[in-house]
PDB file of C-alpha atoms in Angstrom:
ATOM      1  CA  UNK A   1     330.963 128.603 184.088  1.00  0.00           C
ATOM      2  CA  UNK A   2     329.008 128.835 181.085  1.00  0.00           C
ATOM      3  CA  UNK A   3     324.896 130.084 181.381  1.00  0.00           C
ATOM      4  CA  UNK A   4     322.400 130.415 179.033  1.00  0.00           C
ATOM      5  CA  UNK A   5     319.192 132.810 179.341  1.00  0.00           C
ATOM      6  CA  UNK A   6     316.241 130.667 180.063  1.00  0.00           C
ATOM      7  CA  UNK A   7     313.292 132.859 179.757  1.00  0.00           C
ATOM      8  CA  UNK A   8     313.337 136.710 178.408  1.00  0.00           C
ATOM      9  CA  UNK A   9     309.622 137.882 177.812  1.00  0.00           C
ATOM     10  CA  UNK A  10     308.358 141.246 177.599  1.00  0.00           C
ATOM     11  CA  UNK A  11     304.552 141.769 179.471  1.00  0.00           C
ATOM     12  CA  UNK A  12     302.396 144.171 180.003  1.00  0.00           C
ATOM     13  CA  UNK A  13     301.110 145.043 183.491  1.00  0.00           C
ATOM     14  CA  UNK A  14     298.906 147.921 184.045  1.00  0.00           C
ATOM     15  CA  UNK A  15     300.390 150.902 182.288  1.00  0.00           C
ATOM     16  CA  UNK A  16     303.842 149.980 182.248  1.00  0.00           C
ATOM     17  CA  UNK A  17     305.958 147.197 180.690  1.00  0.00           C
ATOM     18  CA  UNK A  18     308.245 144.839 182.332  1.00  0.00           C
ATOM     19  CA  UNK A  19     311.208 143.219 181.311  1.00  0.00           C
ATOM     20  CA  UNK A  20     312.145 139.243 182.701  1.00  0.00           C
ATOM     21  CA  UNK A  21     315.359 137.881 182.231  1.00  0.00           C
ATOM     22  CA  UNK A  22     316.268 134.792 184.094  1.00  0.00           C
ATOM     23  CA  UNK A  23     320.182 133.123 183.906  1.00  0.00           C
ATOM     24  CA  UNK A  24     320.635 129.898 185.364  1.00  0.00           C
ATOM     25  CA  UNK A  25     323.653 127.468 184.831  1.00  0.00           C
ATOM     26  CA  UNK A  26     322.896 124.748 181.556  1.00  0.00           C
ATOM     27  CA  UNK A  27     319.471 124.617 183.028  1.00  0.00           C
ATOM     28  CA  UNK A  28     317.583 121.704 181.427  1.00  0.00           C
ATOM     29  CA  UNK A  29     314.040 121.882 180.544  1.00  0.00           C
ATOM     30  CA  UNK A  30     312.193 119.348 182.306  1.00  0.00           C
ATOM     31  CA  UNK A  31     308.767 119.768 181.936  1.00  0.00           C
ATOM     32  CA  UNK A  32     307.444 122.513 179.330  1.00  0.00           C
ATOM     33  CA  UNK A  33     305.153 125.315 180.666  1.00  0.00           C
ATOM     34  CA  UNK A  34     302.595 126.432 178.225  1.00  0.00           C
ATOM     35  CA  UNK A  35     302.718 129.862 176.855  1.00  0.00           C
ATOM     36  CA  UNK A  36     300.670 131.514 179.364  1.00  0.00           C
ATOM     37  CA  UNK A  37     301.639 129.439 182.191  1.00  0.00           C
ATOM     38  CA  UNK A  38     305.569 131.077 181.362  1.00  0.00           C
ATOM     39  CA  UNK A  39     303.506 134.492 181.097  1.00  0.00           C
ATOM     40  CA  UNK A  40     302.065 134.054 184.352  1.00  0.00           C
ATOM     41  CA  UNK A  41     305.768 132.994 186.036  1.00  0.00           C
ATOM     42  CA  UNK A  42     307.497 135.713 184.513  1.00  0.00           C
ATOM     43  CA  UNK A  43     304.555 138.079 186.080  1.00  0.00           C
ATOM     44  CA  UNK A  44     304.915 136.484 189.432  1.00  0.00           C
ATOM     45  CA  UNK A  45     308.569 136.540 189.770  1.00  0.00           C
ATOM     46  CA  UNK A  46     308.426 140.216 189.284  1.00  0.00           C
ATOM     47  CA  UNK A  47     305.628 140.459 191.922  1.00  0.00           C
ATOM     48  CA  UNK A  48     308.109 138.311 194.560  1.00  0.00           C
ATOM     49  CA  UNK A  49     311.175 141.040 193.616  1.00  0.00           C
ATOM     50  CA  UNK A  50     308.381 144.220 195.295  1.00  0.00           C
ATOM     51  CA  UNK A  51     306.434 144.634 198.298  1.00  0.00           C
ATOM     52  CA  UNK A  52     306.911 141.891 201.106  1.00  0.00           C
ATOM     53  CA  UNK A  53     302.671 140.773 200.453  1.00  0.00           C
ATOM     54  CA  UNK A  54     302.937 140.562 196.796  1.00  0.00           C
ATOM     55  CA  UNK A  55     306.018 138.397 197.394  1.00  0.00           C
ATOM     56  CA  UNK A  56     304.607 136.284 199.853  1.00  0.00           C
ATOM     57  CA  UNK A  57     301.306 135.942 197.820  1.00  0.00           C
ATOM     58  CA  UNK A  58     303.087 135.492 194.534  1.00  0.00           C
ATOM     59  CA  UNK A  59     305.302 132.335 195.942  1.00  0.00           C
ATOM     60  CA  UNK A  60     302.014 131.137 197.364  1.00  0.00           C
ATOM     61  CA  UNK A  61     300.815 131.163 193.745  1.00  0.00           C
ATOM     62  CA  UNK A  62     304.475 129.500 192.344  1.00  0.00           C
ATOM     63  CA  UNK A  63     304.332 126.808 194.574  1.00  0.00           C
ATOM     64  CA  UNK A  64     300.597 125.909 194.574  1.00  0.00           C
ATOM     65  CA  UNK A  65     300.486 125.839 190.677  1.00  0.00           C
ATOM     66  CA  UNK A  66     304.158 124.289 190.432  1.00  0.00           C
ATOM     67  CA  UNK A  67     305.375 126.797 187.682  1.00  0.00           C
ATOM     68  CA  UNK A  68     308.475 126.239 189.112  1.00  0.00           C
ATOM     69  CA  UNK A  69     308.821 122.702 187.028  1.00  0.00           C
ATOM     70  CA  UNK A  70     309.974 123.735 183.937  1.00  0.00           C
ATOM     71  CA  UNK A  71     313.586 124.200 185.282  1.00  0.00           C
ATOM     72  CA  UNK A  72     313.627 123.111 188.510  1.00  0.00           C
ATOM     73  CA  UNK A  73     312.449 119.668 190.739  1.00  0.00           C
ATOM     74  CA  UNK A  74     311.608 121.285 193.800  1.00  0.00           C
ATOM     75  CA  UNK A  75     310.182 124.789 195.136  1.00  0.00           C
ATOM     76  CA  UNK A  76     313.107 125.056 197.690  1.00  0.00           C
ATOM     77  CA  UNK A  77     315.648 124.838 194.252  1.00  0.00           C
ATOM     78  CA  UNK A  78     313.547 127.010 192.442  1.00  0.00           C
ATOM     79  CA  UNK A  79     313.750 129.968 195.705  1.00  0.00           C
ATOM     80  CA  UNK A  80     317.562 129.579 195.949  1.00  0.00           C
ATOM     81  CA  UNK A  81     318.295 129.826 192.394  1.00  0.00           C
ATOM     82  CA  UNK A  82     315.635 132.522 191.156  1.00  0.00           C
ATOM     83  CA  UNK A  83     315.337 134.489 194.017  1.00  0.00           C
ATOM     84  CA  UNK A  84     318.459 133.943 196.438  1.00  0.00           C
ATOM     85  CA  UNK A  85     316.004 132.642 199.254  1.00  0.00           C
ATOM     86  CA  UNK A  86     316.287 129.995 201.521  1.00  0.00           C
ATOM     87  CA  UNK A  87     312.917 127.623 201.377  1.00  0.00           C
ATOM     88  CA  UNK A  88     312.705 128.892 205.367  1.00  0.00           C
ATOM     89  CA  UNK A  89     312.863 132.748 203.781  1.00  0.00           C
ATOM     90  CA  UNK A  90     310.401 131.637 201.176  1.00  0.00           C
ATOM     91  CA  UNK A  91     307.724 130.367 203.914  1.00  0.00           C
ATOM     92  CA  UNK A  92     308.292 133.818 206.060  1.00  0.00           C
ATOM     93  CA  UNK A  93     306.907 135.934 203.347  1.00  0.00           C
ATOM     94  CA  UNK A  94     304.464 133.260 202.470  1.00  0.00           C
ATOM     95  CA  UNK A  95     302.644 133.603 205.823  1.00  0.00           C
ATOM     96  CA  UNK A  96     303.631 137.054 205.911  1.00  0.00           C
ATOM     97  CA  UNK A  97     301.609 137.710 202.942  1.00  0.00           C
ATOM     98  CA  UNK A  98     298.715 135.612 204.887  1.00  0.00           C
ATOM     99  CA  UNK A  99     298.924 137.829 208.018  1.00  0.00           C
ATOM    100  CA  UNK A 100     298.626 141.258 206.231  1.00  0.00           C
ATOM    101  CA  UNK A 101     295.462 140.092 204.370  1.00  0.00           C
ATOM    102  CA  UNK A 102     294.298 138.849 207.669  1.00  0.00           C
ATOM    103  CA  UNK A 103     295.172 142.169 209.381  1.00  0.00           C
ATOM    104  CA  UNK A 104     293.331 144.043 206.357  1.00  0.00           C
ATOM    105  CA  UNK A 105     289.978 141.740 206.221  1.00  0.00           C
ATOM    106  CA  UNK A 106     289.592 142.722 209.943  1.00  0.00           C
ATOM    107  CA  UNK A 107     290.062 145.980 209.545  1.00  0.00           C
ATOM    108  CA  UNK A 108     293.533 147.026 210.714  1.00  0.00           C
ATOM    109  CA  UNK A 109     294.053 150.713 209.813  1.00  0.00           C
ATOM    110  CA  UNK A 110     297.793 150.420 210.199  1.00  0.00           C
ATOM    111  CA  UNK A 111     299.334 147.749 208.501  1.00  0.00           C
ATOM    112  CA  UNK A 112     302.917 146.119 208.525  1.00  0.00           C
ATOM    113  CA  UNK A 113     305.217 146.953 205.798  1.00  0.00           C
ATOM    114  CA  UNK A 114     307.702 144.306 205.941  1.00  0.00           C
ATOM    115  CA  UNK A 115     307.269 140.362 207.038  1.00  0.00           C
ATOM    116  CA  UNK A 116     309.971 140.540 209.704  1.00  0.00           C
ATOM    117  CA  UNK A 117     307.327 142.943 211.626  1.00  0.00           C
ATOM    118  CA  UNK A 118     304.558 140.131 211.845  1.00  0.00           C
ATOM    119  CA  UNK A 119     306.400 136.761 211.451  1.00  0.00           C
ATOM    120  CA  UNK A 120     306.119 136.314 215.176  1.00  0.00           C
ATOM    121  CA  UNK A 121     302.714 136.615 214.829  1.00  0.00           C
ATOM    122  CA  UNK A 122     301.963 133.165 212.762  1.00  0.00           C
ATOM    123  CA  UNK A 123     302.093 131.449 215.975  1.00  0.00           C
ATOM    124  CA  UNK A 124     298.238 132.979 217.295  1.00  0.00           C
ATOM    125  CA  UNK A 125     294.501 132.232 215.333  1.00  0.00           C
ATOM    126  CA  UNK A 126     293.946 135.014 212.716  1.00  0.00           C
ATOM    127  CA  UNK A 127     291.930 136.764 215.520  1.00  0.00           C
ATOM    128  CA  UNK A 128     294.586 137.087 217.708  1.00  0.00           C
ATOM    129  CA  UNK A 129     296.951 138.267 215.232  1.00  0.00           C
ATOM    130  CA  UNK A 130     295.031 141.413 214.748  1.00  0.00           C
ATOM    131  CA  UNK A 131     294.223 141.870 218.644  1.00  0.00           C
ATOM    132  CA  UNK A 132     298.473 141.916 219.783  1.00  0.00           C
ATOM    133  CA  UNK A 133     298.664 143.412 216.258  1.00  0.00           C
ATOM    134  CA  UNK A 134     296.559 146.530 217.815  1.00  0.00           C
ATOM    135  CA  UNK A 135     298.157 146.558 220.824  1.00  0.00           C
ATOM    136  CA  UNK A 136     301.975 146.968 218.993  1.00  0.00           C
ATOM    137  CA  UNK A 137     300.124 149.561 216.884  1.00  0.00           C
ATOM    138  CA  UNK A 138     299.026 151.572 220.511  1.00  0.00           C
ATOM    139  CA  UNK A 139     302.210 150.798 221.945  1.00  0.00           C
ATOM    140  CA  UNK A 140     304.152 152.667 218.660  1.00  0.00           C
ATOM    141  CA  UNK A 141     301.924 155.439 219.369  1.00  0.00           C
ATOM    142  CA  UNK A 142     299.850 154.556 216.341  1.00  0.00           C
ATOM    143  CA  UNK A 143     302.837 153.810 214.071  1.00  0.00           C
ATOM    144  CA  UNK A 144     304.298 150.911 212.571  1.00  0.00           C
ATOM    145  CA  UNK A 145     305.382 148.643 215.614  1.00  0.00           C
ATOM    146  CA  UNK A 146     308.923 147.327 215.179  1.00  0.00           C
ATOM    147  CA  UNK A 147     308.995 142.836 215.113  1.00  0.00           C
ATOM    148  CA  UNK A 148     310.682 143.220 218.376  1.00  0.00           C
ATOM    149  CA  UNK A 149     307.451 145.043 219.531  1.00  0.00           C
ATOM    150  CA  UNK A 150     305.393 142.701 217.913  1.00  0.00           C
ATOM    151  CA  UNK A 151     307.150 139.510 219.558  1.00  0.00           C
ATOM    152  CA  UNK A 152     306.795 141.334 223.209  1.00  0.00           C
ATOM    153  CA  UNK A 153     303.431 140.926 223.114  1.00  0.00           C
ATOM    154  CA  UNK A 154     303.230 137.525 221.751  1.00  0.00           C
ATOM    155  CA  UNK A 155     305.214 136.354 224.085  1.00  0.00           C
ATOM    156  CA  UNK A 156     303.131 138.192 226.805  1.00  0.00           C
ATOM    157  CA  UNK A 157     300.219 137.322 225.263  1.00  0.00           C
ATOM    158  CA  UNK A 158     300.959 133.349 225.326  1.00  0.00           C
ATOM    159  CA  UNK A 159     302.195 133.675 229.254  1.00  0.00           C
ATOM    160  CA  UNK A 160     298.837 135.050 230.171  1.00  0.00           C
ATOM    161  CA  UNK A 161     295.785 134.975 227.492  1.00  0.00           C
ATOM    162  CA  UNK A 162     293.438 136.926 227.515  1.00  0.00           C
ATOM    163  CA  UNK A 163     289.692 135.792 227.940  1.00  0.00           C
ATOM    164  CA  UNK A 164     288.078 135.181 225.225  1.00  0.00           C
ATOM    165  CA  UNK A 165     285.118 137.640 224.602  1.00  0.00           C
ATOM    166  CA  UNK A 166     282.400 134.863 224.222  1.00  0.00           C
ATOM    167  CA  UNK A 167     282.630 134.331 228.219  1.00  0.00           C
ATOM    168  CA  UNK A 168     282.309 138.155 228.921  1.00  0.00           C
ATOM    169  CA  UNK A 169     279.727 139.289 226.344  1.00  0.00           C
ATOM    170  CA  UNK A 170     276.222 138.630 224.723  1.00  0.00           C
ATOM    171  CA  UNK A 171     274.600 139.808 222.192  1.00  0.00           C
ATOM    172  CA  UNK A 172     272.238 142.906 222.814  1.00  0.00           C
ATOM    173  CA  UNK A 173     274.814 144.227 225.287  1.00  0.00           C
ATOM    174  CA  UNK A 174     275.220 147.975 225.059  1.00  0.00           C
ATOM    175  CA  UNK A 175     278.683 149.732 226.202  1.00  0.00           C
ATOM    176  CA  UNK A 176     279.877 153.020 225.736  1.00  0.00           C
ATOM    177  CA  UNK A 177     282.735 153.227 222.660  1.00  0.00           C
ATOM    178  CA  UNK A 178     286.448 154.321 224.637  1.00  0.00           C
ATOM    179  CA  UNK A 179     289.902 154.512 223.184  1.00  0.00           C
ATOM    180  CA  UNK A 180     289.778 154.227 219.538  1.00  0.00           C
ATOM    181  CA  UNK A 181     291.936 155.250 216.964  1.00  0.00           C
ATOM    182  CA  UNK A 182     292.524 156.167 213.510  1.00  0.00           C
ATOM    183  CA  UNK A 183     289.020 156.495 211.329  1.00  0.00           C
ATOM    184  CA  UNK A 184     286.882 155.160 214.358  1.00  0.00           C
ATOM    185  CA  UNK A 185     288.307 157.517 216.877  1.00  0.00           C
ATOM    186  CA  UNK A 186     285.139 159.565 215.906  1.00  0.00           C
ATOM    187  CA  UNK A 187     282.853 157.050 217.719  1.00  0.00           C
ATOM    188  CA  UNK A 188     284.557 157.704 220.935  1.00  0.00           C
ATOM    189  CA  UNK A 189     281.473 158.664 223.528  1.00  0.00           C
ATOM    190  CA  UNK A 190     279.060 156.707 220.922  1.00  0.00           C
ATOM    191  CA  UNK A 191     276.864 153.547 222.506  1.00  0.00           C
ATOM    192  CA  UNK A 192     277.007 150.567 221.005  1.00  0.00           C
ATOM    193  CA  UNK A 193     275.115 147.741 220.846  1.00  0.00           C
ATOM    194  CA  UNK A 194     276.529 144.255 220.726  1.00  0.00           C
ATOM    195  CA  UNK A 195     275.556 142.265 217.651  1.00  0.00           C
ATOM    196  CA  UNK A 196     278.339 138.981 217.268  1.00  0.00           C
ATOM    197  CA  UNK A 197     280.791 137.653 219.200  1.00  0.00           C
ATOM    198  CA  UNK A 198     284.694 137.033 217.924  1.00  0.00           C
ATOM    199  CA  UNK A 199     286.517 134.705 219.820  1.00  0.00           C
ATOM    200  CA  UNK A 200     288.932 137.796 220.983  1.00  0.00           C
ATOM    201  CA  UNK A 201     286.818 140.823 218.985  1.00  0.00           C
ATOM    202  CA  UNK A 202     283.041 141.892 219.430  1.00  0.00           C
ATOM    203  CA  UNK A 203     281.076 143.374 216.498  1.00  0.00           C
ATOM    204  CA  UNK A 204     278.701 145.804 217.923  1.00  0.00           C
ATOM    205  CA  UNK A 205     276.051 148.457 215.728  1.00  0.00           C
ATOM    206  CA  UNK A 206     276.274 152.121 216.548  1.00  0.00           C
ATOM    207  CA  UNK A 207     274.264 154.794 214.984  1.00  0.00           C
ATOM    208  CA  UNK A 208     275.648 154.431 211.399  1.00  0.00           C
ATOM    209  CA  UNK A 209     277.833 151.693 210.762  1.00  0.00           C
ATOM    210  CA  UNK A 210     278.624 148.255 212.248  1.00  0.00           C
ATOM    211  CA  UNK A 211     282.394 148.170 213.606  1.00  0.00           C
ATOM    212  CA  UNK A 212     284.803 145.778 214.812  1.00  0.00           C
ATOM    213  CA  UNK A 213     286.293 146.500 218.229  1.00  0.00           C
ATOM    214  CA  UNK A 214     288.265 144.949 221.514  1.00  0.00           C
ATOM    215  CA  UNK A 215     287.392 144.674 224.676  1.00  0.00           C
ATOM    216  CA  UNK A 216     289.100 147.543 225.956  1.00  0.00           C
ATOM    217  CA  UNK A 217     287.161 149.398 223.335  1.00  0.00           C
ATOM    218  CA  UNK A 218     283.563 148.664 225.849  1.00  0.00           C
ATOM    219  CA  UNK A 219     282.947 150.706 228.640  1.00  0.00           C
ATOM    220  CA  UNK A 220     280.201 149.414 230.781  1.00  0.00           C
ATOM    221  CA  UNK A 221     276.733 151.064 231.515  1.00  0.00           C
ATOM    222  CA  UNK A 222     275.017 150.274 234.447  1.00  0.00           C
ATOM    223  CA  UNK A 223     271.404 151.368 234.350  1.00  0.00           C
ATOM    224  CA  UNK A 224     268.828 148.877 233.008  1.00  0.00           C
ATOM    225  CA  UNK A 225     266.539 151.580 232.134  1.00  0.00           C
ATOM    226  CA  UNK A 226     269.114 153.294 229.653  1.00  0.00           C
ATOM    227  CA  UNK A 227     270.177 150.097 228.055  1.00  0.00           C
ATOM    228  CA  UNK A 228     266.955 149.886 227.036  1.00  0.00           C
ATOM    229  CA  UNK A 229     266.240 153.259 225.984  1.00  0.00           C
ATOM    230  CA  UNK A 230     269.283 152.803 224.299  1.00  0.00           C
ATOM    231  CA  UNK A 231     268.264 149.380 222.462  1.00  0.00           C
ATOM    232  CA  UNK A 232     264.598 151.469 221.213  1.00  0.00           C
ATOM    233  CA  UNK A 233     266.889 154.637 219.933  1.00  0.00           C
ATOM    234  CA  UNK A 234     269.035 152.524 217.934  1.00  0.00           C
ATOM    235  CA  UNK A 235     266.059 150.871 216.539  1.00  0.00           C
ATOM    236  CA  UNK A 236     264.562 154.013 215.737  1.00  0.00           C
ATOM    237  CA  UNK A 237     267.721 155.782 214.168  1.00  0.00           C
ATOM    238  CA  UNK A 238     268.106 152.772 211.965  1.00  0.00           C
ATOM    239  CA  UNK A 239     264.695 152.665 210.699  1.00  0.00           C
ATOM    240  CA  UNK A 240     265.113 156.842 209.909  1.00  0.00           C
ATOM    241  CA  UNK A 241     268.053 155.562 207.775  1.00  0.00           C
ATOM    242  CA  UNK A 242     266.817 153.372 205.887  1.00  0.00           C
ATOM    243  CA  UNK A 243     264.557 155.846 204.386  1.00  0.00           C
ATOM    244  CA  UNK A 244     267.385 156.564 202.188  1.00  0.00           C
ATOM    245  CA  UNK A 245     269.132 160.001 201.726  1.00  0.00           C
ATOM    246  CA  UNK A 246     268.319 162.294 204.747  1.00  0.00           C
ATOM    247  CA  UNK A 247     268.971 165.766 205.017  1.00  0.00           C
ATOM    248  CA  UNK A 248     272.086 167.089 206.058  1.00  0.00           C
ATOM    249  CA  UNK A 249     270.296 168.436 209.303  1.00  0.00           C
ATOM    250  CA  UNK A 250     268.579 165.523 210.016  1.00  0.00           C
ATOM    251  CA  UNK A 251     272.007 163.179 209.435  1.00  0.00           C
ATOM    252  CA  UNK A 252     273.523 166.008 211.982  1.00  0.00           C
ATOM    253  CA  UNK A 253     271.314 165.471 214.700  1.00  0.00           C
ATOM    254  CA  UNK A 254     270.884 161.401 214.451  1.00  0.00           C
ATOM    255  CA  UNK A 255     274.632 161.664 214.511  1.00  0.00           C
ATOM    256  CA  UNK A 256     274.586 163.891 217.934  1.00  0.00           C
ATOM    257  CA  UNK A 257     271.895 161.042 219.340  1.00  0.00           C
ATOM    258  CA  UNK A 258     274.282 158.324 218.911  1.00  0.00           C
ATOM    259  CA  UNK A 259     276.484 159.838 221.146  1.00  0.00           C
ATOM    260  CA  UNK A 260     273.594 160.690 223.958  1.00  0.00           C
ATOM    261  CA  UNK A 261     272.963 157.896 226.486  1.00  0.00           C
ATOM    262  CA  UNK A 262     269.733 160.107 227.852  1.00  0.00           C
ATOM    263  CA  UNK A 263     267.909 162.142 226.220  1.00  0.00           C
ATOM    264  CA  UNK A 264     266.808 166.080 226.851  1.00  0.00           C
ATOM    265  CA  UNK A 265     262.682 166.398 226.355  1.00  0.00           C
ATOM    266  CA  UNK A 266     263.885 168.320 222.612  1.00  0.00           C
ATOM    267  CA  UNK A 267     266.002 165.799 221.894  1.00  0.00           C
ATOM    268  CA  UNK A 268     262.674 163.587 221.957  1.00  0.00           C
ATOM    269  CA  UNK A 269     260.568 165.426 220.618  1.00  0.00           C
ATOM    270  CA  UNK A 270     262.972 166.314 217.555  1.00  0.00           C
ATOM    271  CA  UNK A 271     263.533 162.484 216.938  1.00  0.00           C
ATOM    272  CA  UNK A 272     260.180 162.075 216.944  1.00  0.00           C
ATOM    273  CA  UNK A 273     259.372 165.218 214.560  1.00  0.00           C
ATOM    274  CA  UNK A 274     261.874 163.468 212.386  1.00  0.00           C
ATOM    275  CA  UNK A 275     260.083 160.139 212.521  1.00  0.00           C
ATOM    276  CA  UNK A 276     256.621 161.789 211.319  1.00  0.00           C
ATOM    277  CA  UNK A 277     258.700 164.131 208.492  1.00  0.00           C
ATOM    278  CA  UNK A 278     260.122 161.022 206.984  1.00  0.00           C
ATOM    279  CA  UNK A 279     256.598 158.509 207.667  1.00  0.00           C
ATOM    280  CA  UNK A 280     258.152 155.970 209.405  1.00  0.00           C
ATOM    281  CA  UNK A 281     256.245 156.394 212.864  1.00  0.00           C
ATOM    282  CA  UNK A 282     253.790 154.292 211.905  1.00  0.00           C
TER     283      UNK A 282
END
């Protein structure tokens, strides 16, 4: 069978050079594709040929903008002939690509590194992904979770839903930080105070940084009277901050007070020597 190379361009992406060559059999041009519209192809095909999100996001890109319609009618030709995918193969990375930028906007800290791992996933709201997401993650002991993990939990989690966090929680809560992992583990013990409500995630302020945790994340505290001791010492600790750069003893012990729910008399009296250092107990 006789074939002819369509499209050999040489581009430039970062620091290194790649080369495209594309055979198809006696393809016939059907609609030309400007000069940097074949650029941008030939840079997106290579992107589909790596990583699993690149691919997915680079078809998203090929199908949206139809560069496929130089050679080919339809996206599902184009896949099959280019690429050796099936148009059903093609829409797994696709929303795989989706997922992981989901997962990363919400602030995973381990993501998936292949689509099989999160295609059961498509089936929940973006907020749920990354909630059974985290759970696979705990259940791998904080690695990678297998897609047969993944789907478990799905599955679980569409017997028997969870309730969503905007019939449990308000804003000004305060709850002690439990059970987190990776670069948050360090606010285990902190209090945290409740500032927006996900539909399955609650954003809460503790004393340097807003985070985005679960439910299981919130350990309750009782007292009335702490809660709002609590709700005047984050106040306070925020306003120290935003005098700017603070000393490294003065970051050290504003750090130890976000992890106190009451506080010794020095423990006052040194937030409050810090308050009249820095001028803002006025």
């Amino acid at each position: 069978m006789n074939k002819k190379k369509l499209v050999t361009e040489s581009f430039s992406t970062g620091e290194s050079s790649a080369l495209i060559s594309m055979e198809t059999t006696q393809v016939k041009i059907l609609e030309e594709l400007t000069h940097d519209e074949e650029r941008n192809r030939a840079q997106l095909e290579l992107r589909v040929e790596q990583a699993f999100y690149q691919a997915g996001k680079a078809l998203a890109e090929l199908r949206e903008r139809r560069l496929y319609r130089s050679t080919h009618k339809t996206f599902e030709a184009y896949c099959r002939d280019r690429f050796g995918f099936t148009r059903q193969a093609a829409n797994y990375l696709i929303a795989g690509a989706d997922i992981f930028e989901n997962l990363t906007t919400i602030g995973c800290q381990i993501l998936p590194t292949n689509e099989r791992q999160v295609r059961s996933l498509s089936a929940l709201e973006p907020e749920q992904q990354c909630q059974v997401w985290q759970q696979a993650v705990d259940l791998a002991d904080g690695k990678v979770p297998s897609g047969r993990v993944v789907k478990g939990i799905v599955e679980q989690f569409k017997e028997k839903p969870l309730l969503p966090t905007n019939d449990v929680y308000q804003v000004g809560d305060i709850f002690i930080l439990v059970r987190l992992k990776a670069k948050n583990k360090k606010y285990n013990g902190c209090w945290a105070v409740v500032v927006e409500i996900k539909e399955l995630t609650v954003i809460v302020d503790v004393h340097n940084t807003t985070l985005v945790v679960e439910p299981n994340n919130l350990a309750n505290i009782d007292s009335p009277e702490v809660k709002q001791q609590l709700l005047e010492m984050l106040f306070r600790i925020r306003r120290l901050r935003e005098v700017g750069s603070l000393d490294r003893g003065a970051e050290n012990i504003l750090k130890d007070l976000g992890q106190q729910t009451n506080l010794t008399v020095m423990e006052k009296d040194l937030l409050s020597w810090l308050e009249k250092y820095y001028q803002v107990d006025e």
